[in-house]
Amino acid sequence: DGLCNTDDIERSKTEGKELTKEEKQRLRKEKKQQKKNKEKNDEKTSHEGEKKKNKKKKEEQPAGSASQPPAQPSPKVPAPAPPPPAAAAVPVPASEAPAPADKPAKSKADLKAERRARQEAERASKGKKGDVGQPAPTGKLKAPPSELQPVVKRLPEHVQVDNPEVVKKLAKKLERQQIPLRSDYGYKVSLFSHLHQYSRKAPLTQQLGIPSTVIHPAIVRLGLQYSQGIVAGSNARSVALLHAFQQVIRDYTTPPNEELSRDLVNKLKPYISFLNQCRPLSASMGNAIKYIKKEISNIPSQCKEEEAKIKLLNCIERYINEKIVLAAKAIAKYSIEKISDGDVILVYGCSSLVNHILCEAFEKKRKFRVIVVDSRPRLEGREALRRLVQKGISCTYVLISAVSYILPEVSKVFLGAHALLANGYVMSRVGTSQIALVAKAFNVPVLVCCETYKFCERVQTDSFVSNELDDPDDLIVTRKGKTQLEHWQKVPSLGLLNLVYDVTPPDFVDLVITDLGMIPCTSVPVVLRVKNVDQ
Amino acid sequence: MELQAVLMAAGGGSRMPDLTYNTPKPMLPVGNKPLMWHPLNLLERVGFEEVIVITTKEVQKMMSTDPKMKDVKMKLDVVCIQEDGDMGTADALRHIQQKIKTDVLVVSCDLITDVALHEVVDLFRAHNATLAMLMSKAHDFTETVPGQKGKKKTGEQRDFVGVDQSGKRLLFMANEADLEDGLSIRKSIMRKHPRMHIKTGLVDAHLYCLKKAVVDFLADNKSISSIRGELLPYLVRKQFSKTTNCPKSKDDADDQTQKTADGSTNSTELLICSRDEPLLQLAQERSCWNDHRGDMSEAYHGGKLRCYVHIMDQGLCYRVNTLAAYIEANRLASKLLEEPAVHPSAVISERCQMGPDSIIGAQCQVADKTSIKRSTIGNSTTVKEKVKVTNSIIMHGVTIEEGCNIHGCVICSNAVIGRGADLKYCLVGNGQQIEAEGKHRLVSRF
């Protein structure tokens, strides 16, 4: 992979394009890394002894120089272990001239083998720390090459509904995939005019044929459930998505002259577009899709279809088990340490994870009571209230307008998250940032519970740039037979805004409890880095 | 494949014997197209490519000769059953059980509607329902029915339909005939759904989405013979029965062994489990959605068998099973069809007054000084001079001599109306001849 990197930078250099700032920065980093490697190697070789050290120096230097322009911190990376010694072996004969006098007995091959063995041993003894340090730059470098190829900037995540070109491109893409385009509904508040706003009464299935042939029925059902809110909540949506993918994989047959690893990914693309049209994908769903696509592409071509399918189904089961079920157990274990007897815990809305934690804590015989804060129009807190009261936890229920009155009683705030962004901001249900703000003002600790699979590489500091607009008709309520906002569309200066998410800055969050442990909000980028490396 | 369509076209038309005397009900012309063309057109418009048609040999023969049926581009898989076999709709489904590979959409041949079918199917999909059906607010037929003296209150037994607050979930269904001593509702239903709306003025469109498990269940239970009469009330009742929760088994193999071990008991039970039940359960548990409010139970009260209904309040929905409905449907047929009201091959003289609501069939000949208002005239009909036709349905091959005055009548195929006849609200059967200068009111002639 490092070699690919070489080619890219070489290519862009020879093509005469000026290296962009990022690329220059990268080169600088690589050179620094190179130096570090050399120093590290020198350190290592100082253990081995003089002669070996000399030999090493000589072989490292030529090896280093051979791969000078692009980065090759390869000696330390486990995967390309054989090539570097081989590469090192090539320059060694060149520098062999002064050395051989010292080594009459052992042959060159034996020495090489010994050296290799010692290198491996030291690598193993160094442990994960060293590996993490080194492969991380390669991880970062691995990402850029794919972006270097097309120099055109692609921002796949940014929705720009008010830009007609982008809308046209999207419409063309959907037409190619034979998926109907869902039209926006109603007047949009100007600050959010770049986002989609759909009506629940105009489902996408209106434009699809019955029975659906282009899109797998399981996906149509899932899209309907998303758009009608039957499956809501980050975890539920991901699980339902993976379940639907399991059905798609089960019903899939490879067409002749096609490879499963490539064709199945292409089959999934229109489904994902369809689901995106029904309801914008969540960060957790995005990560799940990335994982599935990676797994599918990694299927070797000689693998038989049945085997491949079973393997994929097992992958999905494992992913759900590890990232959702076991993660919830781990988070519950950590959180219970933080819940002490006599606590008054405040929760907001209905987070499946927070509910799970509280139920587990109650089962472990902790004595606490819960205050459930709810907000219109979703009123999800009622469902949270039902689940907690069913277990026997004593609860209080307030609306968000009362949160500053109730906070003096509260000892801790537990919040769930939809996604954790790379700059430490927490993206969650709209209203969460208010709760965190008021809690900060009262010096009440705020703990956010979030599984690592919801960590997202996006960076956002405000709730405007990327959000989701729900159906504005949800805000219409009938009281005493009168519906005041019934004809809101006819009033030209009136716009109804039904936001779904908001971002909470890390200053308001005291602790993030993940399945990897309890980390401060600012450590999210580290977790992301580690995750990239693992993958 | 998601849904398979089944068209039930073997019905006898027992409530309009006058019309179905010679022509079987599925082939009665409505808007100059056979009755069964209308539901087929609905299915075709929505996107179906294949339909299984259950009908009799007679109808199949007529279908193959009728030119209008050739317009249907879908693949029609015709299954013939005995006419006199007294087969109910559920029996018919059992008969084709081998062909059913997935969930099924059952339509009756006498349904004329412009419903957005996705409303019914979306309920079926989104809630993973066992049954989703279509109902409509009934319209009163105000026109006088020919051949019937006075407004005959046929004493149609009312249907009581109970829905929940959202108006979508079907909680209760019973016909007046089955309720001998009052309408009783089980306490378990009231506990789960304390607010129920009971409606009586609804027309059942006989359009049902059924899960495949129901068809398999029918195969094992030969005692159920009618979908509307027996299967539907059974399913609606079964929603609240305690035994509907399927046994917790991890894979299909377990299910199979349990079936064979228990033998008869399990085969009569409706097995609604799906594969990956645990994943679906997990998704539902983690989802913060509930279909009802106010009690401690989870979504759907944990029930796996769910019945839904879509009640149309706007739009056309007619079941053509009575004479009044037939006339009404004909009147509205011109609104439903996209074709021009006057067939291009019809020869209409210039001095003919034709209202916009009228439909003239192929190869008709309409002479001078005629007036045709709000009527349907079938193929190959000859209308001579000075004839006045209003509010009537004239079928194929009819000859109307000069000077006739026909108002509010239904004249079946190949009839001959003699010169100067004056008919009001009459029903003339196939091949009948009305003598010249005859004056008839509210008469049925066969």
Short mmCIF file of C-alpha atoms in Angstrom, two decimals, chain A residues 284-498:
data_model
loop_
_atom_site.label_atom_id
_atom_site.label_comp_id
_atom_site.label_asym_id
_atom_site.label_seq_id
_atom_site.Cartn_x
_atom_site.Cartn_y
_atom_site.Cartn_z
CA SER A 284 -24.41 4.12 12.91
CA MET A 285 -26.08 2.86 9.75
CA GLY A 286 -23.30 4.41 7.70
CA ASN A 287 -20.67 2.56 9.68
CA ALA A 288 -22.59 -0.70 9.44
CA ILE A 289 -22.85 -0.29 5.67
CA LYS A 290 -19.13 0.42 5.41
CA TYR A 291 -18.42 -2.73 7.35
CA ILE A 292 -20.68 -4.87 5.21
CA LYS A 293 -19.25 -3.50 2.00
CA LYS A 294 -15.75 -4.20 3.23
CA GLU A 295 -16.66 -7.74 4.19
CA ILE A 296 -18.26 -8.38 0.84
CA SER A 297 -15.31 -7.01 -1.10
CA ASN A 298 -12.95 -9.14 0.96
CA ILE A 299 -14.56 -12.37 -0.11
CA PRO A 300 -11.99 -14.32 -2.14
CA SER A 301 -13.07 -15.02 -5.67
CA GLN A 302 -12.56 -18.75 -5.39
CA CYS A 303 -15.08 -18.94 -2.56
CA LYS A 304 -18.30 -20.73 -3.55
CA GLU A 305 -21.52 -18.79 -3.42
CA GLU A 306 -23.09 -20.76 -0.60
CA GLU A 307 -20.03 -20.52 1.55
CA ALA A 308 -19.69 -16.84 0.86
CA LYS A 309 -23.30 -16.22 1.82
CA ILE A 310 -22.99 -18.14 5.06
CA LYS A 311 -19.81 -16.28 5.83
CA LEU A 312 -21.50 -12.92 5.28
CA LEU A 313 -24.50 -13.86 7.37
CA ASN A 314 -22.21 -14.88 10.18
CA CYS A 315 -20.29 -11.61 9.83
CA ILE A 316 -23.49 -9.69 10.29
CA GLU A 317 -24.48 -11.72 13.32
CA ARG A 318 -21.08 -11.20 14.82
CA TYR A 319 -21.14 -7.47 14.15
CA ILE A 320 -24.48 -7.05 15.85
CA ASN A 321 -23.43 -9.23 18.73
CA GLU A 322 -20.13 -7.46 19.29
CA LYS A 323 -20.96 -3.89 18.54
CA ILE A 324 -24.45 -3.65 19.91
CA VAL A 325 -25.32 -6.40 22.34
CA LEU A 326 -21.99 -6.95 24.04
CA ALA A 327 -21.14 -3.28 23.85
CA ALA A 328 -24.34 -2.53 25.73
CA LYS A 329 -23.34 -5.03 28.38
CA ALA A 330 -19.87 -3.50 28.71
CA ILE A 331 -21.25 0.02 28.91
CA ALA A 332 -23.76 -1.06 31.50
CA LYS A 333 -20.95 -2.55 33.56
CA TYR A 334 -18.97 0.67 33.48
CA SER A 335 -21.98 2.85 34.12
CA ILE A 336 -23.11 0.91 37.13
CA GLU A 337 -19.84 1.89 38.79
CA LYS A 338 -20.90 5.50 38.35
CA ILE A 339 -24.37 5.05 39.80
CA SER A 340 -24.43 5.18 43.54
CA ASP A 341 -27.27 4.64 45.98
CA GLY A 342 -29.51 7.63 46.47
CA ASP A 343 -28.78 9.05 43.05
CA VAL A 344 -31.30 11.10 41.13
CA ILE A 345 -30.62 10.48 37.46
CA LEU A 346 -31.95 12.63 34.69
CA VAL A 347 -32.49 11.13 31.24
CA TYR A 348 -33.75 12.77 28.10
CA GLY A 349 -35.97 11.20 25.50
CA CYS A 350 -35.79 7.51 24.81
CA SER A 351 -32.30 6.15 24.36
CA SER A 352 -32.24 2.39 24.16
CA LEU A 353 -28.77 2.28 25.69
CA VAL A 354 -29.57 4.50 28.65
CA ASN A 355 -32.74 2.54 29.34
CA HIS A 356 -30.73 -0.65 29.26
CA ILE A 357 -28.18 0.76 31.68
CA LEU A 358 -30.80 1.89 34.14
CA CYS A 359 -32.62 -1.43 34.00
CA GLU A 360 -29.37 -3.29 34.61
CA ALA A 361 -28.44 -1.01 37.49
CA PHE A 362 -31.84 -1.57 39.02
CA GLU A 363 -31.39 -5.31 38.74
CA LYS A 364 -28.04 -5.00 40.49
CA LYS A 365 -29.97 -3.52 43.39
CA ARG A 366 -28.79 0.06 43.14
CA LYS A 367 -31.19 2.50 44.76
CA PHE A 368 -31.90 5.47 42.55
CA ARG A 369 -34.74 7.34 40.99
CA VAL A 370 -35.08 8.71 37.52
CA ILE A 371 -36.37 11.93 36.08
CA VAL A 372 -37.45 11.56 32.47
CA VAL A 373 -37.39 14.76 30.45
CA ASP A 374 -39.49 14.81 27.33
CA SER A 375 -40.07 17.19 24.44
CA ARG A 376 -42.54 17.71 21.66
CA PRO A 377 -43.36 16.71 19.01
CA ARG A 378 -41.97 13.23 19.34
CA LEU A 379 -42.70 12.76 23.03
CA GLU A 380 -40.37 9.77 23.11
CA GLY A 381 -39.96 10.15 26.85
CA ARG A 382 -43.30 8.45 27.33
CA GLU A 383 -41.89 5.25 25.91
CA ALA A 384 -38.80 5.53 28.13
CA LEU A 385 -41.07 6.15 31.08
CA ARG A 386 -43.09 3.05 30.29
CA ARG A 387 -40.02 0.85 30.09
CA LEU A 388 -38.52 2.11 33.32
CA VAL A 389 -41.73 1.98 35.30
CA GLN A 390 -42.39 -1.52 34.02
CA LYS A 391 -39.16 -2.60 35.67
CA GLY A 392 -40.15 -0.97 38.90
CA ILE A 393 -37.94 2.11 38.86
CA SER A 394 -39.56 5.16 40.41
CA CYS A 395 -39.73 7.91 37.83
CA THR A 396 -40.72 11.53 37.48
CA TYR A 397 -41.80 12.92 34.16
CA VAL A 398 -41.33 16.52 33.05
CA LEU A 399 -41.21 18.41 29.82
CA ILE A 400 -38.02 20.11 28.74
CA SER A 401 -39.38 23.53 29.66
CA ALA A 402 -39.20 22.48 33.30
CA VAL A 403 -35.62 21.26 33.23
CA SER A 404 -34.15 24.25 35.04
CA TYR A 405 -36.65 23.82 37.84
CA ILE A 406 -35.95 20.18 38.31
CA LEU A 407 -32.16 20.28 38.02
CA PRO A 408 -31.42 21.24 41.64
CA GLU A 409 -32.71 17.79 42.58
CA VAL A 410 -30.58 15.95 40.05
CA SER A 411 -27.26 14.33 40.89
CA LYS A 412 -26.30 12.99 37.42
CA VAL A 413 -27.41 13.31 33.85
CA PHE A 414 -27.22 10.31 31.51
CA LEU A 415 -27.58 11.07 27.86
CA GLY A 416 -27.67 8.84 24.84
CA ALA A 417 -26.03 9.79 21.56
CA HIS A 418 -26.91 9.35 17.95
CA ALA A 419 -23.28 9.84 16.92
CA LEU A 420 -20.03 11.12 18.34
CA LEU A 421 -18.20 13.41 15.98
CA ALA A 422 -14.49 13.50 15.43
CA ASN A 423 -14.01 16.80 17.21
CA GLY A 424 -15.67 15.54 20.37
CA TYR A 425 -19.11 17.00 19.75
CA VAL A 426 -22.08 14.83 20.62
CA MET A 427 -24.88 14.60 18.07
CA SER A 428 -28.11 13.61 19.69
CA ARG A 429 -31.83 14.28 19.77
CA VAL A 430 -32.70 17.97 19.58
CA GLY A 431 -32.84 19.35 23.11
CA THR A 432 -29.86 17.39 24.40
CA SER A 433 -27.52 20.35 24.14
CA GLN A 434 -29.95 22.41 26.22
CA ILE A 435 -30.03 19.79 28.91
CA ALA A 436 -26.24 19.62 28.91
CA LEU A 437 -25.98 23.41 29.08
CA VAL A 438 -28.36 23.73 32.00
CA ALA A 439 -26.70 20.84 33.78
CA LYS A 440 -23.33 22.53 33.36
CA ALA A 441 -24.76 25.69 34.85
CA PHE A 442 -25.87 23.70 37.88
CA ASN A 443 -22.59 21.79 38.07
CA VAL A 444 -24.31 18.47 37.54
CA PRO A 445 -22.11 15.86 35.85
CA VAL A 446 -23.19 14.90 32.35
CA LEU A 447 -22.36 11.39 31.17
CA VAL A 448 -22.89 10.39 27.57
CA CYS A 449 -23.25 6.72 26.75
CA CYS A 450 -22.36 5.68 23.25
CA GLU A 451 -21.10 2.53 21.54
CA THR A 452 -17.95 2.85 19.45
CA TYR A 453 -19.66 1.89 16.23
CA LYS A 454 -21.51 5.20 16.35
CA PHE A 455 -18.29 7.18 16.22
CA CYS A 456 -18.28 9.21 13.07
CA GLU A 457 -15.43 10.94 11.23
CA ARG A 458 -17.48 14.01 10.50
CA VAL A 459 -16.70 17.31 12.16
CA GLN A 460 -19.43 19.71 13.08
CA THR A 461 -19.61 22.62 15.48
CA ASP A 462 -23.20 23.74 14.94
CA SER A 463 -26.53 22.10 14.35
CA PHE A 464 -27.22 23.89 11.10
CA VAL A 465 -24.78 22.54 8.60
CA SER A 466 -25.96 18.98 8.75
CA ASN A 467 -29.22 17.93 10.33
CA GLU A 468 -32.50 16.26 9.53
CA LEU A 469 -35.83 17.95 9.01
CA ASP A 470 -38.82 15.93 10.04
CA ASP A 471 -42.39 16.31 8.80
CA PRO A 472 -43.55 19.83 9.76
CA ASP A 473 -47.13 18.62 10.14
CA ASP A 474 -46.10 16.79 13.29
CA LEU A 475 -46.07 20.12 15.07
CA ILE A 476 -49.77 20.60 14.45
CA VAL A 477 -51.79 19.69 17.51
CA THR A 478 -55.52 19.73 18.16
CA ARG A 479 -56.59 21.04 21.54
CA LYS A 480 -60.24 21.32 22.57
CA GLY A 481 -61.31 20.63 19.03
CA LYS A 482 -59.32 23.52 17.57
CA THR A 483 -56.34 23.07 15.30
CA GLN A 484 -54.66 26.46 15.07
CA LEU A 485 -51.91 25.54 12.66
CA GLU A 486 -54.10 23.58 10.31
CA HIS A 487 -53.61 25.96 7.38
CA TRP A 488 -50.04 26.97 8.09
CA GLN A 489 -49.08 26.64 4.44
CA LYS A 490 -51.42 29.44 3.48
CA VAL A 491 -49.71 31.96 5.74
CA PRO A 492 -46.80 33.20 3.63
CA SER A 493 -44.60 34.33 6.47
CA LEU A 494 -44.99 31.20 8.57
CA GLY A 495 -42.62 28.26 8.50
CA LEU A 496 -42.73 25.20 10.71
CA LEU A 497 -39.42 23.72 11.73
CA ASN A 498 -39.15 20.24 13.12
#
